[in-house]
CSV table of C-alpha atoms and ligand atoms in Angstrom, one decimal:
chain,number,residue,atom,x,y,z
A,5,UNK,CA,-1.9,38.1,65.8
A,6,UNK,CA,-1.5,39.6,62.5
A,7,UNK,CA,-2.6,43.1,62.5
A,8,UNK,CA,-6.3,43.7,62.4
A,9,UNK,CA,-6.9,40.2,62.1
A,10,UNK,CA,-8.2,37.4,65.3
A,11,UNK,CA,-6.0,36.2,67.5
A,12,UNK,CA,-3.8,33.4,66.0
A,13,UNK,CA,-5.1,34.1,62.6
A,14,UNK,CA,-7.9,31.8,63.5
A,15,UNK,CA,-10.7,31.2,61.3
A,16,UNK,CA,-13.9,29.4,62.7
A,17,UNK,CA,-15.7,27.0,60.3
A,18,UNK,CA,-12.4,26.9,57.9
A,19,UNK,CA,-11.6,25.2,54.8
A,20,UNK,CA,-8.6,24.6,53.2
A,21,UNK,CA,-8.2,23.8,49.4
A,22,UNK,CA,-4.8,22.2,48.5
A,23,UNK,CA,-3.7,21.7,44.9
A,24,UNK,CA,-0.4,19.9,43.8
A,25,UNK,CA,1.1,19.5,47.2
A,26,UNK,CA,0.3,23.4,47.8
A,27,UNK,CA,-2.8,25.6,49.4
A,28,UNK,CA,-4.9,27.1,46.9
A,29,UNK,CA,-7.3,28.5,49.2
A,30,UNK,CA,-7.5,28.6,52.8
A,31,UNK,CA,-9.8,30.7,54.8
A,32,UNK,CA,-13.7,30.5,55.5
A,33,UNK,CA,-15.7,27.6,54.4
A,34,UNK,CA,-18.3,29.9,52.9
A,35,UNK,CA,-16.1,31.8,50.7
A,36,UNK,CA,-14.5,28.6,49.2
A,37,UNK,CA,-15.6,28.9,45.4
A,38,UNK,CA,-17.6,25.7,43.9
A,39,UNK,CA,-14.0,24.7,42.3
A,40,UNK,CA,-12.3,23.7,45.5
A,41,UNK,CA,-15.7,21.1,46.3
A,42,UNK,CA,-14.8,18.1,44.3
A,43,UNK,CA,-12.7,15.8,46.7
A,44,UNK,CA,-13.5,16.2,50.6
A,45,UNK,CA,-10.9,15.0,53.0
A,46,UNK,CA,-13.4,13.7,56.1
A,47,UNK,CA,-12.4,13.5,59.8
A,48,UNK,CA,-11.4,16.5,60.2
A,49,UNK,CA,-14.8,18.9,60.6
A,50,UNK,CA,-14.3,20.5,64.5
A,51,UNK,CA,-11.0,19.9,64.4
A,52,UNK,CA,-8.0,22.7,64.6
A,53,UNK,CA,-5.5,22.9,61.8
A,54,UNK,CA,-2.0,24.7,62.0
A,55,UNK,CA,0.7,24.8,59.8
A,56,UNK,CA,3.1,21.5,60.5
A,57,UNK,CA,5.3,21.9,63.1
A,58,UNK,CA,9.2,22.7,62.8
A,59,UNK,CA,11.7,22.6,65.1
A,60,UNK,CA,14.9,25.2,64.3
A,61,UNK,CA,17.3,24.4,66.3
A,62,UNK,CA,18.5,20.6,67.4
A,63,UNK,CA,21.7,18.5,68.0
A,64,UNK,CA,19.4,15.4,67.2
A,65,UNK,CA,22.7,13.4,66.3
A,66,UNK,CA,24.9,12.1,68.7
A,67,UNK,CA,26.5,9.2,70.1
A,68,UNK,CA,25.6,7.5,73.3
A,69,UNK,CA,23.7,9.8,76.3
A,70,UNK,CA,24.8,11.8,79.2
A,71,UNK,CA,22.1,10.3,81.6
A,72,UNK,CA,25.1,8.9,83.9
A,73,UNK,CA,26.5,12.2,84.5
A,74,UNK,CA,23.1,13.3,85.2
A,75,UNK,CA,23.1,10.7,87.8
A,76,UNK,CA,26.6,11.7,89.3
A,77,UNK,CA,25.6,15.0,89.7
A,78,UNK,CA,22.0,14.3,91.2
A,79,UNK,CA,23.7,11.9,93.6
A,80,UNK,CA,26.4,14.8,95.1
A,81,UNK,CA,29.3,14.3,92.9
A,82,UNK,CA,31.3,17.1,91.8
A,83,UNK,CA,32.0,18.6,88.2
A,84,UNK,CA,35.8,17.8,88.7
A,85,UNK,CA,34.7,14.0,89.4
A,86,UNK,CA,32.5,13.7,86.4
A,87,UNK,CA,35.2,14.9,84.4
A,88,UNK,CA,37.6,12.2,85.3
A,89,UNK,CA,35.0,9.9,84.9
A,90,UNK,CA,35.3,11.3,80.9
A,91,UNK,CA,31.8,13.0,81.5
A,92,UNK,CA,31.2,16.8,79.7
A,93,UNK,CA,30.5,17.3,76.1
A,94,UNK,CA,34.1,15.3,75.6
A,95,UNK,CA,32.0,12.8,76.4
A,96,UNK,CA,29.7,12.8,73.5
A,97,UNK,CA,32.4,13.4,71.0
A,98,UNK,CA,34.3,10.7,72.0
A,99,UNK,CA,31.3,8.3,71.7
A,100,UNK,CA,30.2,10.1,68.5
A,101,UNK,CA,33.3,9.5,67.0
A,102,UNK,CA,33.6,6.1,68.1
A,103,UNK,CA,30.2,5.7,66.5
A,104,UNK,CA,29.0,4.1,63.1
A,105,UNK,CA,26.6,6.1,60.4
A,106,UNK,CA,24.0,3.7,61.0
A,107,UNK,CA,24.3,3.0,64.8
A,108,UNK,CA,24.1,7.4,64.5
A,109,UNK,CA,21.5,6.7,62.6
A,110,UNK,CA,18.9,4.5,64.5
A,111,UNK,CA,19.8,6.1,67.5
A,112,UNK,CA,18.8,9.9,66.0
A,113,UNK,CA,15.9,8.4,64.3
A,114,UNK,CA,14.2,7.4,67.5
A,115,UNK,CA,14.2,10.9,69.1
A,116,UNK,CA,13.1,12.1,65.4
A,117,UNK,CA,10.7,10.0,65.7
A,118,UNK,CA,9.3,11.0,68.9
A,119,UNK,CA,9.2,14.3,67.1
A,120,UNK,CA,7.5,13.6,64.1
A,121,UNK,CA,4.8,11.6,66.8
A,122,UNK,CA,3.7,15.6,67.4
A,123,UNK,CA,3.2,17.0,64.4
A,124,UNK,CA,6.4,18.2,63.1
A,125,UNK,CA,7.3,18.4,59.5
A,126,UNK,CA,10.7,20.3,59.4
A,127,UNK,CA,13.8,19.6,61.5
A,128,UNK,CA,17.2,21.3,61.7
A,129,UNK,CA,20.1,19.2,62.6
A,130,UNK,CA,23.8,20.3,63.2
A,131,UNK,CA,27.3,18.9,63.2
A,132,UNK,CA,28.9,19.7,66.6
A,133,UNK,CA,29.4,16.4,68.2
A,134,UNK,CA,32.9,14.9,65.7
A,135,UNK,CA,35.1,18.2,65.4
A,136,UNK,CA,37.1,16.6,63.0
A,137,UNK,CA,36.6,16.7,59.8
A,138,UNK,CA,35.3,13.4,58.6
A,139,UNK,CA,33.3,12.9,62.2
A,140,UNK,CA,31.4,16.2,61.2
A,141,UNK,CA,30.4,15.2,57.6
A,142,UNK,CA,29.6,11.8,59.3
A,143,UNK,CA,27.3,14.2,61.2
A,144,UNK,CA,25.7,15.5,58.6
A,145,UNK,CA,25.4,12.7,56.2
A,146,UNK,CA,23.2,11.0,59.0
A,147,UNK,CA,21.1,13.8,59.1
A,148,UNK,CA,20.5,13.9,55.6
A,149,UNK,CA,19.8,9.9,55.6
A,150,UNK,CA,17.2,11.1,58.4
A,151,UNK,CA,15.4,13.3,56.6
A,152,UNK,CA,14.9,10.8,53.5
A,153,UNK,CA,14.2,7.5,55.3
A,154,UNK,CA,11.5,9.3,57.2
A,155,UNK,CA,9.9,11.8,54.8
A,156,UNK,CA,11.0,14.6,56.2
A,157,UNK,CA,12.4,17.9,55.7
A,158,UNK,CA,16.1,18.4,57.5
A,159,UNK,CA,17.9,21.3,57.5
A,160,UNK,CA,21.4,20.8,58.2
A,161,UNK,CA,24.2,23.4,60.0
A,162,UNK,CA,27.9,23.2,60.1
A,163,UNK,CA,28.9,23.6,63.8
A,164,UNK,CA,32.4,22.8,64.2
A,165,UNK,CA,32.7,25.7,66.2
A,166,UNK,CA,30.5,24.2,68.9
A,167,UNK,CA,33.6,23.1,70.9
A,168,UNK,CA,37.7,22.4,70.9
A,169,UNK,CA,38.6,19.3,70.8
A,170,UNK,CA,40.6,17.7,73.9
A,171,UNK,CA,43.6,17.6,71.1
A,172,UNK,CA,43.8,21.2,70.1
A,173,UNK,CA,43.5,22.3,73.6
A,174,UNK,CA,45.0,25.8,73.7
A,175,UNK,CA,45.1,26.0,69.9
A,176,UNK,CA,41.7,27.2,68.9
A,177,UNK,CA,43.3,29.4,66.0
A,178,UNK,CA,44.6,26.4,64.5
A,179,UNK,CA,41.9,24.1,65.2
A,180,UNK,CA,39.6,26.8,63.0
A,181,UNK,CA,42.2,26.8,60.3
A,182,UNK,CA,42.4,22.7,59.9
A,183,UNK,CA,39.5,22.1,60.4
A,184,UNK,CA,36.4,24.7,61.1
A,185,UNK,CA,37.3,26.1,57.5
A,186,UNK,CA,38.0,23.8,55.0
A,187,UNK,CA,35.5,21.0,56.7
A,188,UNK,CA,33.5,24.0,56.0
A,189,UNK,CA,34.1,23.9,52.2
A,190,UNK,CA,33.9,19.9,51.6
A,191,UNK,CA,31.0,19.7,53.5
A,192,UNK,CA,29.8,22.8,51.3
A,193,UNK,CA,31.0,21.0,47.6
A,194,UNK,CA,29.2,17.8,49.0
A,195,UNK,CA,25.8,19.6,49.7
A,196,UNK,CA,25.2,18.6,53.1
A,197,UNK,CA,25.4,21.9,54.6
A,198,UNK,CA,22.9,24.6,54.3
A,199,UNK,CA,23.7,27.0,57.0
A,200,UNK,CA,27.0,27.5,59.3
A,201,UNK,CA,26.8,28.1,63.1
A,202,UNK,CA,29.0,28.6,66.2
A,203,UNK,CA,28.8,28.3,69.7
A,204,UNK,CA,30.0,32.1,70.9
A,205,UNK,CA,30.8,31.3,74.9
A,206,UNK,CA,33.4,31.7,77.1
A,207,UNK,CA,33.9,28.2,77.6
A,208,UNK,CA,33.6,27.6,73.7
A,209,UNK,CA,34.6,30.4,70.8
A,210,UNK,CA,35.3,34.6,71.2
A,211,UNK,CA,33.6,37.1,69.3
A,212,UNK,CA,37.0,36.9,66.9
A,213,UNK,CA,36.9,33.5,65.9
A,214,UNK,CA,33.6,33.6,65.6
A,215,UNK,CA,34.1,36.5,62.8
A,216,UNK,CA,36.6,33.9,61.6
A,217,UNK,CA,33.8,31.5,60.6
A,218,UNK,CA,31.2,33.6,59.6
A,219,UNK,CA,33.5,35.5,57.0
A,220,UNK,CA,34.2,32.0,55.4
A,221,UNK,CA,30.5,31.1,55.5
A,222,UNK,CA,30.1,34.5,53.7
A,223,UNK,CA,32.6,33.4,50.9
A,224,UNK,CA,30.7,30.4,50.4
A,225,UNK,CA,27.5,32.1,49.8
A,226,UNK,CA,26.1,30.0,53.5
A,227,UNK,CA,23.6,31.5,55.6
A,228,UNK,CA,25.1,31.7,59.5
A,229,UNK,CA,23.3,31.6,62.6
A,230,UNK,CA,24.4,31.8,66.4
A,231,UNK,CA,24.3,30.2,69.9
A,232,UNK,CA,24.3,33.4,71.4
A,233,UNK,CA,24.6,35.1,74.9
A,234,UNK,CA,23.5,32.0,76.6
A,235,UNK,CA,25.4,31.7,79.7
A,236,UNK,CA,27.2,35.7,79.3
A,237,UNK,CA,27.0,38.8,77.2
A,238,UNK,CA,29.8,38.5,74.7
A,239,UNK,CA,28.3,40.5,72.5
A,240,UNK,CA,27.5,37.7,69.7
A,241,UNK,CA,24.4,38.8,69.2
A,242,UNK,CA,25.3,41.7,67.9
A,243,UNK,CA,28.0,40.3,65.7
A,244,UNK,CA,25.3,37.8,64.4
A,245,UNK,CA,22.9,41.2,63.0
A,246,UNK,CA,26.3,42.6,61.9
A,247,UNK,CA,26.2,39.4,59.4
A,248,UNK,CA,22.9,39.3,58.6
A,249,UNK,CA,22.2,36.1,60.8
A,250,UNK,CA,19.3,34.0,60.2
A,251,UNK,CA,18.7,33.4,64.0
A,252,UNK,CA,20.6,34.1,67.2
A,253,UNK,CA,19.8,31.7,69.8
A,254,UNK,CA,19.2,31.2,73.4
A,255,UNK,CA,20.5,34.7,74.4
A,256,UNK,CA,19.5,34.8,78.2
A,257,UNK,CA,22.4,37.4,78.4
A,258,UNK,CA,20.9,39.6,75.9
A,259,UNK,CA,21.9,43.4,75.9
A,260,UNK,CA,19.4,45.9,75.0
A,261,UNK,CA,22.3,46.9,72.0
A,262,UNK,CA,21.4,43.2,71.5
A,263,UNK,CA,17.6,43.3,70.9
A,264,UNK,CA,17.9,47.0,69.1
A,265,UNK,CA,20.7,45.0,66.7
A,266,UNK,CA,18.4,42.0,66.2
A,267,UNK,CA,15.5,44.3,65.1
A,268,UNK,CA,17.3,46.0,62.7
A,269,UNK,CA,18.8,43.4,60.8
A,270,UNK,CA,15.3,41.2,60.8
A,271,UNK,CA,17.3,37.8,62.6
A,272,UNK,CA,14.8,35.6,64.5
A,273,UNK,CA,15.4,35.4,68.1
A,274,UNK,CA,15.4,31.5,69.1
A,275,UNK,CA,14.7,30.7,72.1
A,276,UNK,CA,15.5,27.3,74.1
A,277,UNK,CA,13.2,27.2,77.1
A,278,UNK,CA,14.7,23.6,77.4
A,279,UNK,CA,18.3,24.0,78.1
A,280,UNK,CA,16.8,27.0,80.4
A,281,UNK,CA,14.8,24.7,82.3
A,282,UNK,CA,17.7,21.6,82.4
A,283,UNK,CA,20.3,23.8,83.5
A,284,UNK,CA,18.2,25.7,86.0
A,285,UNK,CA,19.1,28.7,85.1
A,286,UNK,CA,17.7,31.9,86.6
A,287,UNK,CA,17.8,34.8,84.1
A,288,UNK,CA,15.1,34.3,81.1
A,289,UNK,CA,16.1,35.7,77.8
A,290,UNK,CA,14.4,39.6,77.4
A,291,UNK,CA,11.4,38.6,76.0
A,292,UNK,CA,9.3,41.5,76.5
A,293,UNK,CA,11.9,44.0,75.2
A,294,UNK,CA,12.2,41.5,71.9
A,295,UNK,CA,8.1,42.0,71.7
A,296,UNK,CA,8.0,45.3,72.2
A,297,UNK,CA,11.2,45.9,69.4
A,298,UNK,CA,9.3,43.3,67.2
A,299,UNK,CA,12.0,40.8,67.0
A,300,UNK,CA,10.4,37.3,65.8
A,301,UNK,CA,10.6,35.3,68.5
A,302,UNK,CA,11.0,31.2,67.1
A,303,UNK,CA,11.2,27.8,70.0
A,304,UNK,CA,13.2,24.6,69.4
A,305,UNK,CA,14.0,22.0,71.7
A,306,UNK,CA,17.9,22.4,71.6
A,307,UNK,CA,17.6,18.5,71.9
A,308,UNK,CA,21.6,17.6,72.8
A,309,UNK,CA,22.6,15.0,75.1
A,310,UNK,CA,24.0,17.8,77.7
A,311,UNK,CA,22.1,20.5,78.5
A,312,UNK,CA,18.4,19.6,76.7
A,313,UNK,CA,17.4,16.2,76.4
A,314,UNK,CA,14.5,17.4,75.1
A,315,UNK,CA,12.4,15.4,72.1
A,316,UNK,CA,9.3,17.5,72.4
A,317,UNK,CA,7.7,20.7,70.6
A,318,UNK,CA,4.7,20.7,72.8
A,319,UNK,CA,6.2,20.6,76.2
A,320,UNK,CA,9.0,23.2,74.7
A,321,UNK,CA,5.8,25.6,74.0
A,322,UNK,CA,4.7,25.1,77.5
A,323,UNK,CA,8.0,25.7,78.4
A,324,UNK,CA,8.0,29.3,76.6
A,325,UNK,CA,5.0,30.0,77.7
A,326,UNK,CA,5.5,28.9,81.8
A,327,UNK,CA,9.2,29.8,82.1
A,328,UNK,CA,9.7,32.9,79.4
A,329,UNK,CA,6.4,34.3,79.8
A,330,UNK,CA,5.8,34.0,76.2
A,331,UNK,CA,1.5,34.4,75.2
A,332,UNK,CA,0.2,31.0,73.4
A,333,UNK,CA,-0.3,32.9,70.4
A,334,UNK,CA,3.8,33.6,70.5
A,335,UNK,CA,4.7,29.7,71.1
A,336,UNK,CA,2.6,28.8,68.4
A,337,UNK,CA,3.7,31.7,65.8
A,338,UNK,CA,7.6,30.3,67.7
A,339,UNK,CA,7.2,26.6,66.3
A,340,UNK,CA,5.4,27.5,63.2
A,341,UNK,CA,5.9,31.0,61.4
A,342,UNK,CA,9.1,32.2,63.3
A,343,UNK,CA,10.6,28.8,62.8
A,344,UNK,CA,10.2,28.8,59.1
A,345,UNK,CA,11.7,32.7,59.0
A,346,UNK,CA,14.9,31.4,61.8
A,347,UNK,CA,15.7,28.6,58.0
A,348,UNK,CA,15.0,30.8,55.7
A,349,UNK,CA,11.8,28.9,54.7
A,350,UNK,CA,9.3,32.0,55.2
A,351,UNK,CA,8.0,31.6,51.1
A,352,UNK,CA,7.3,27.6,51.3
A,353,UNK,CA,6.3,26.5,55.3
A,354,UNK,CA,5.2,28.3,58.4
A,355,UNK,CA,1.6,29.3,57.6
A,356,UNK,CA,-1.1,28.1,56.0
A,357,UNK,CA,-1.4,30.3,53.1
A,358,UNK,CA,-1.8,30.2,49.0
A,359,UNK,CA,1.1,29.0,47.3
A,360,UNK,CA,2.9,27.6,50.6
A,361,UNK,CA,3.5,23.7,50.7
A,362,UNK,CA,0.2,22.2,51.8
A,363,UNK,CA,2.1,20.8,55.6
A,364,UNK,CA,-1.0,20.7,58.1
A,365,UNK,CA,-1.1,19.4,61.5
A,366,UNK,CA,-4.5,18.5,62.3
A,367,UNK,CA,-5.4,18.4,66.7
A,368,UNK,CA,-7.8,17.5,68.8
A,369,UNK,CA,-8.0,20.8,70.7
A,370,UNK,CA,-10.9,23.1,71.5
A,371,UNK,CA,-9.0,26.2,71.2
A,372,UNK,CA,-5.0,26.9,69.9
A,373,UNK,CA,-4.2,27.2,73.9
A,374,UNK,CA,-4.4,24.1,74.8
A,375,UNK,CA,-1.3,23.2,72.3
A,376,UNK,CA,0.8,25.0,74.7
A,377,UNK,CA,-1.1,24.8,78.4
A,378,UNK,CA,-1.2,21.2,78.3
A,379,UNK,CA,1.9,19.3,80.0
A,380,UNK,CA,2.8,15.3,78.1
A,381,UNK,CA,-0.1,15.5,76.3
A,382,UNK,CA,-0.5,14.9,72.9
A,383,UNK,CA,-3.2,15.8,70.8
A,384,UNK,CA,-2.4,15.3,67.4
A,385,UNK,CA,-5.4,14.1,65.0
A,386,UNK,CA,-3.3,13.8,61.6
A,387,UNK,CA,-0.6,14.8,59.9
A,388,UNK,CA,-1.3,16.0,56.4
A,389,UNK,CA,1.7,16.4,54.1
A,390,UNK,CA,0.3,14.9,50.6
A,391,UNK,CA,-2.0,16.3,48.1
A,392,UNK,CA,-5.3,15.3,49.4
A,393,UNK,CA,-6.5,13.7,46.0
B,414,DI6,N1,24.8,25.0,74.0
B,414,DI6,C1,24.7,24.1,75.0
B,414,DI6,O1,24.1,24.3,76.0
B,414,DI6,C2,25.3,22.9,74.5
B,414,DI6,N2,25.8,23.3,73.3
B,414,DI6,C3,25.5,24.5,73.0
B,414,DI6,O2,25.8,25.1,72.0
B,414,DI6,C4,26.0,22.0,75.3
B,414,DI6,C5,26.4,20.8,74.5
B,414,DI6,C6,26.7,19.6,75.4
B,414,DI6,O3,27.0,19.8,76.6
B,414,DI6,O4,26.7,18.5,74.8
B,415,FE,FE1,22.2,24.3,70.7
């Protein structure tokens, strides 16, 4: 709710004026001035609009699928077993790499697809899944064929630091130096990368090396983000305010020095109800004390063959709100508003305001609720991206 205004920001018998791919007016249909009357899109009286949906945080390419390993495991077998049988995220990079840019390609475009199907008008995609050098930019250079072949706005984020490769086992200072870093600077000159991330974890990279990679992202002039305090409190979090982090995500460890830090420094809080819900997990990130210090809370599905093979923003609002106890109004503001803050986007997408691009998702809904109480449903009327004329 914005302050003083109705829940949602919701205005009954609305009307929206869009001019040159922008909104030049949106609020009652009363107060729209006899300018805006000349061209009348129809179908959509009754109807709820929201800003375009956008989902922050994604590993939407990948080669092959982990569903066999989810079989294992469902059928008794142990971790130690699925990893001889080459299961784990080793898994994916082995089939990534093994992988061509278009068979990455049509397989990523299917779960964008499935995406797009709900509304969505912005996705971010990271590397994560080559760790070398050439595999990553392969990465990224799919996601970037993604976002023109299907009209839609990609995002892109250098995650290198995601996990060590099988063949720098032990050597995750060197594997930073050869390849982290200077991937990080080709990938840079060649424009596919607007923002750099790491996965700060135990089982993946310390508060140290993390530092390692931000500080280079920070020479580059690159805007940095974090998988955060997802599985333990390493502190990463913290270390993301410390650089001025876009987002910091997952973080079901969260401290209270955590949430304080986030406030300060303004980073959006991205949460990932999916992995949550995949890995059943049992602690839920702090989402009251994030309300109550005012940290913007944004939702992404996480999609990644692993631990969230998840291809929906509806069912990952449901998610927020039936798992993390988030209100509708907060998984609404978390796939539209917050989302747009967690890439930098804040002036362009997000809301439906004057002077923002003119992205409107158009539903069948009685009320903004139903968006997140409903469970495989989806009730999207129209997508409208184009000037209306
Ligand atoms: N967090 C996760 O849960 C995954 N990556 C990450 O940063 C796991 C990725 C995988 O298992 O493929
Ligand atoms: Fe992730």
């Amino acid at each position: 709710m914005e302050p003083g205004g109705a829940p949602y920001g919701l205005v009954e018998g609305g009307a929206i004026a869009i001019e040159d791919g922008r909104i030049a007016f949106a609020g009652r249909a009363a107060d729209l001035t006899d300018d805006w009357r000349c061209v009348r899109a129809e179908g959509f009286d009754g109807r709820l609009a929201t800003p375009a949906l956008i989902d922050c945080h994604t590993h939407l390419v990948f080669g092959g699928d982990r569903a066999r390993e989810f079989e294992m495991r469902l059928n008794g077998a142990a971790y130690e077993e699925i990893a001889r049988a080459g299961g784990g995220i080793v898994s994916s990079v082995k089939a990534t790499r093994a992988a061509s840019e278009d068979a990455l390609f049509e397989s990523a475009a299917r779960r964008l697809d499935a995406l797009l199907a709900e509304g969505v008008s912005t996705v971010e995609i990271k590397s994560g899944y080559g760790l070398t050098i050439e595999d990553e930019l392969k990465m990224l250079r799919v996601a970037r064929r993604l976002g023109a072949e299907r009209g839609v706005r990609v995002r892109t984020s250098w995650l290198a630091a995601h996990a060590l490769p099988p063949e720098y086992k032990g050597r995750a200072d060197e594997y930073i130096a050869e390849v982290v870093l200077p991937g990080m600077e080709k990938g840079a000159a060649e424009g596919l990368i607007d923002a750099v991330d790491a996965f700060c974890e135990g089982i993946a990279f310390s508060i140290e090396e993390t530092r390692r990679v931000f500080s280079h992202a920070r020479r580059l002039g690159l805007p940095v983000k974090l998988h955060a305090e997802q599985l333990s409190d390493l502190g990463g979090a913290v270390l993301a305010a410390e650089f001025g982090a876009l987002s910091a995500d997952h973080l079901e460890h969260l401290s209270p020095a955590g949430v304080s830090a986030l406030a300060k420094s303004g980073t959006v809080a991205t949460l990932l109800p999916g992995a949550y819900y995949f890995l059943r997990e049992s602690v839920a990130p702090p989402v009251a004390a994030l309300r109550e210090a005012g940290v913007p809370m944004a939702l992404a599905t996480d999609c990644n063959p692993g631990t969230s093979p998840l291809t929906s923003l509806l069912l990952t609002m449901n998610m927020g709100a039936t798992l993390f106890r988030m209100t509708p109004e907060e998984t609404l503001a978390g796939v539209t508003r917050e989302a747009a803050r967690a890439l930098g986007l804040q002036d362009e997408i997000g809301t439906l305001s004057p002077g923002k691009l003119a992205e409107i998702a158009v539903w069948d809904v009685e009320s903004p609720a139903e968006l997140s109480y409903r469970i495989g449903f989806n009730p999207l009327h129209a997508l409208v991206k184009e000037p209306c004329a």
